[in-house]
XYZ file of C-alpha atoms in Angstrom:
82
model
C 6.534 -6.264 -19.518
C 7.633 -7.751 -16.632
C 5.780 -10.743 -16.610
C 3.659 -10.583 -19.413
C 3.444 -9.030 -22.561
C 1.153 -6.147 -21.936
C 2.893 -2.111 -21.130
C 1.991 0.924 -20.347
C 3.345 4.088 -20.444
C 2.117 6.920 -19.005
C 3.243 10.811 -20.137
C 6.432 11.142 -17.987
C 6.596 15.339 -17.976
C 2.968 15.531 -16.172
C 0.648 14.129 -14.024
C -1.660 11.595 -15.817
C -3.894 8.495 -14.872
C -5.035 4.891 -16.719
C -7.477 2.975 -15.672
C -9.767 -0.014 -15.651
C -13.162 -0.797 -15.157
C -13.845 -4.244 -14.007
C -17.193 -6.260 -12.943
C -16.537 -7.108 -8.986
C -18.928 -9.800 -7.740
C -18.960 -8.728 -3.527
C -16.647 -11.438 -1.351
C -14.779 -12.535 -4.465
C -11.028 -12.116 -4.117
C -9.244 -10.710 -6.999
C -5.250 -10.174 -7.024
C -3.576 -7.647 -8.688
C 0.464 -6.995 -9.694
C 1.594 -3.768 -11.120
C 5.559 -3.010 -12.073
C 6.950 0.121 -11.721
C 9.906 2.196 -12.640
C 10.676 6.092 -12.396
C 11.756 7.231 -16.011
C 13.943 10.041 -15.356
C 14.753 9.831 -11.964
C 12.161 9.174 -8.705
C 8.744 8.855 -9.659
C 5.637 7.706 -7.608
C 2.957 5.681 -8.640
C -0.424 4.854 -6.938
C -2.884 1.991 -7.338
C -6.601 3.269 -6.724
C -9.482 0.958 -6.568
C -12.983 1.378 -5.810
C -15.578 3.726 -7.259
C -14.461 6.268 -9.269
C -15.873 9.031 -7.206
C -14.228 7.523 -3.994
C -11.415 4.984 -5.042
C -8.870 4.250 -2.321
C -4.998 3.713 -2.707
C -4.249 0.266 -2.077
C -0.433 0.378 -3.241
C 2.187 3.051 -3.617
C 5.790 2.806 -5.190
C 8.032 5.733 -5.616
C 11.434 4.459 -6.935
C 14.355 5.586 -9.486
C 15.353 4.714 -12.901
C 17.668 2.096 -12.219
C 15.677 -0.525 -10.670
C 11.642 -1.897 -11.013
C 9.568 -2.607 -8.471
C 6.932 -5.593 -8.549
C 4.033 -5.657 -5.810
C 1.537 -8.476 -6.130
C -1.115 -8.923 -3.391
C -4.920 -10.128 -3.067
C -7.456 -7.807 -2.358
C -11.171 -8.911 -1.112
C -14.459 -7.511 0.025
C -14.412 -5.107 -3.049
C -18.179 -3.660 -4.068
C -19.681 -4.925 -6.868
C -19.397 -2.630 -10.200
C -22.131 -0.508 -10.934
């Protein structure tokens, strides 16, 4: 991992997902980071967050194999888990 010790790998010859669930309190400010690299040539990747009937993409990285991109940025006013 980047910075870190926890990876994950996704299927790289389809379309697939991962995700999360985490307790939100309203107001609270949570920040996320998320690496990225295409495997076998440009790949995009998408961070949703929100409900899962109605998440929203709050980051998007499409790059190539030969470099890894890093986004870290604080996100607030998410809804609280239910």
């Amino acid at each position: 991992a980047v910075d870190g010790a926890q990876i994950a790998e996704l299927n790289a010859n389809v379309p697939s997902a991962l995700y999360q669930d985490v307790n939100t309190n309203p107001g609270d400010v949570y920040v996320w980071a998320l690496s990225h690299r295409g495997r076998s040539g440009v790949d995009t990747m998408s961070l949703k967050i929100g409900a899962p009937s109605a998440p929203s993409v709050v980051a998007s990285i499409t790059d190539g194999n030969t470099a890894r991109e890093t986004i870290r940025a604080p996100t607030s006013c998410l809804p609280a888990r239910r």
